[in-house]
């Protein structure tokens, strides 16, 4: 039997009308059953994190107010859908747990990464229970299944990495339901670590939940439903004229997401390239509109960049000129193990430099490397021009860069399907539209 898996992001489940559209999409896309992965309702994860921060900082009143706002918003949406009593039994324990976790964080004056993951899981669990109830109301043979039954990871809370063989084995418990044509509704973003505790895959990780489950269950197709017409030629918040791309190669999609295009989580392409299922990105607001199909390969003879991506909030770490490579590599490894994200690493006659995004425990490693002589400077961004054509001919991207003022720009590298460089983050609002106008919009295929 061929399996299709749908993923609905936060804005696709953010309101009653959006949820009704999601139910209509599931009804037409899953006539023989399948899996539906859902994110938390739009804004919920941010609010949960704010609540954890307030509780940990000794402000239980503010933490409670945020929990109450989450409860009230969910209750309002359920009421609008006529589902208040259908979700009551499943939501009760989740909301109790939310209060208890915040109480504990207030008492301890902080939140452990493990407790934070448990707290965050409440958002996805509330949402998946609501979607399951809505689908049943819509006549679908829907059933909630907890993602922690199937998705297994290591114990790195906040940025857990998948355990593929364990996930493949564990996911088989869903097979019986699927063979009977059920629509299984589950949480994105969360998984089970080796000790049974809840883990999360990093912000935006529901896309990766969907593709990992697609791989484990041997899906033929994974559809990512979001709030734009598929993958666009640039971030529409900086380039309103960005155009939908009808086809992308897996390498292009991986480069775009890796260099910051938020529409797909950076880790979501690896399962697609290992497993080979069809990956679609489509718009919940316009189900019949433009969409992107991500293919294993895409013919791109003579084409320049098709899209531009960027990531801000980076630190540039430079080692002293006389630093030895093994010492530098040890530092890079330690940073990565502490959860820092690496956007580029150059080692050459001018020294060694790493562009990274560091949070949490990676900041302590960064501080230590600074004490040992490395220099860290914040306020950087990486910009990448992406297109299959750049594999063989990076000139269109390099020519576009040559004519632009990219303050303090430093070429990071060209390899595979991208040409990437560093710039100061304040230059992004002018630079991205200029780059798009100069070399992307001329060459991008019109969908
Ligand atoms: P979801 O909640 O569905 O997971 P996200 O907010 O995570 O949605 O991702 C979709 C958003 O990604 C879009 O609304 C858009 O603002 C942003 N985005 C950034 N770069 C791109 C791009 N190249 N193509 C499409 N969307 C992009
Ligand atoms: N709800 C999580 C987040 O906001 C996961 C996701 O949306 O993919 O990051
Ligand atoms: Mg997302």
GROMACS .gro file of C-alpha atoms and ligand atoms in nm, residues 7-12 39 204 207 225-228 230-237 256 260-264 307-308, ligand 1:
model
   56
    7UNK     CA    1   0.234   1.795   0.777
    8UNK     CA    2   0.045   2.108   0.881
    9UNK     CA    3   0.253   2.394   1.022
   10UNK     CA    4   0.156   2.638   1.298
   11UNK     CA    5  -0.027   2.887   1.076
   12UNK     CA    6  -0.213   2.602   0.901
   39UNK     CA    7   0.272   2.163   1.480
  204UNK     CA    8   1.069   2.444   1.324
  207UNK     CA    9   0.903   1.931   0.903
  225UNK     CA   10   0.142   2.235   0.414
  226UNK     CA   11   0.234   2.590   0.511
  227UNK     CA   12   0.128   2.954   0.457
  228UNK     CA   13   0.307   3.034   0.127
  230UNK     CA   14   0.566   2.644  -0.176
  231UNK     CA   15   0.934   2.733  -0.175
  232UNK     CA   16   0.984   3.084  -0.317
  233UNK     CA   17   1.279   3.251  -0.487
  234UNK     CA   18   1.346   3.448  -0.162
  235UNK     CA   19   1.202   3.513   0.183
  236UNK     CA   20   0.878   3.701   0.102
  237UNK     CA   21   0.915   3.922   0.410
  256UNK     CA   22   1.812   2.672   0.096
  260UNK     CA   23   1.809   2.973   0.663
  261UNK     CA   24   1.498   2.956   0.439
  262UNK     CA   25   1.250   2.888   0.716
  263UNK     CA   26   0.991   2.719   0.495
  264UNK     CA   27   1.170   2.384   0.541
  307UNK     CA   28   1.670   3.137  -0.497
  308UNK     CA   29   1.849   3.333  -0.227
  448LIG     P1   30   0.501   2.658   0.924
  448LIG     O1   31   0.442   2.718   1.046
  448LIG     O2   32   0.400   2.614   0.823
  448LIG     O3   33   0.605   2.554   0.953
  448LIG     P2   34   0.712   2.854   0.879
  448LIG     O4   35   0.679   2.990   0.932
  448LIG     O5   36   0.802   2.769   0.958
  448LIG     O6   37   0.572   2.779   0.850
  448LIG     O7   38   0.770   2.865   0.731
  448LIG     C1   39   0.698   2.936   0.631
  448LIG     C2   40   0.755   3.076   0.621
  448LIG     O8   41   0.889   3.070   0.576
  448LIG     C3   42   0.688   3.163   0.519
  448LIG     O9   43   0.571   3.225   0.573
  448LIG     C4   44   0.797   3.265   0.483
  448LIG    O10   45   0.779   3.382   0.559
  448LIG     C5   46   0.927   3.198   0.529
  448LIG     N1   47   1.026   3.183   0.421
  448LIG     C6   48   1.156   3.222   0.426
  448LIG     N2   49   1.219   3.193   0.312
  448LIG     C7   50   1.129   3.136   0.229
  448LIG     C8   51   1.135   3.084   0.096
  448LIG     N3   52   1.247   3.085   0.022
  448LIG     N4   53   1.022   3.032   0.043
  448LIG     C9   54   0.908   3.028   0.114
  448LIG     N5   55   0.897   3.077   0.240
  448LIG    C10   56   1.005   3.129   0.298
   0.00000   0.00000   0.00000
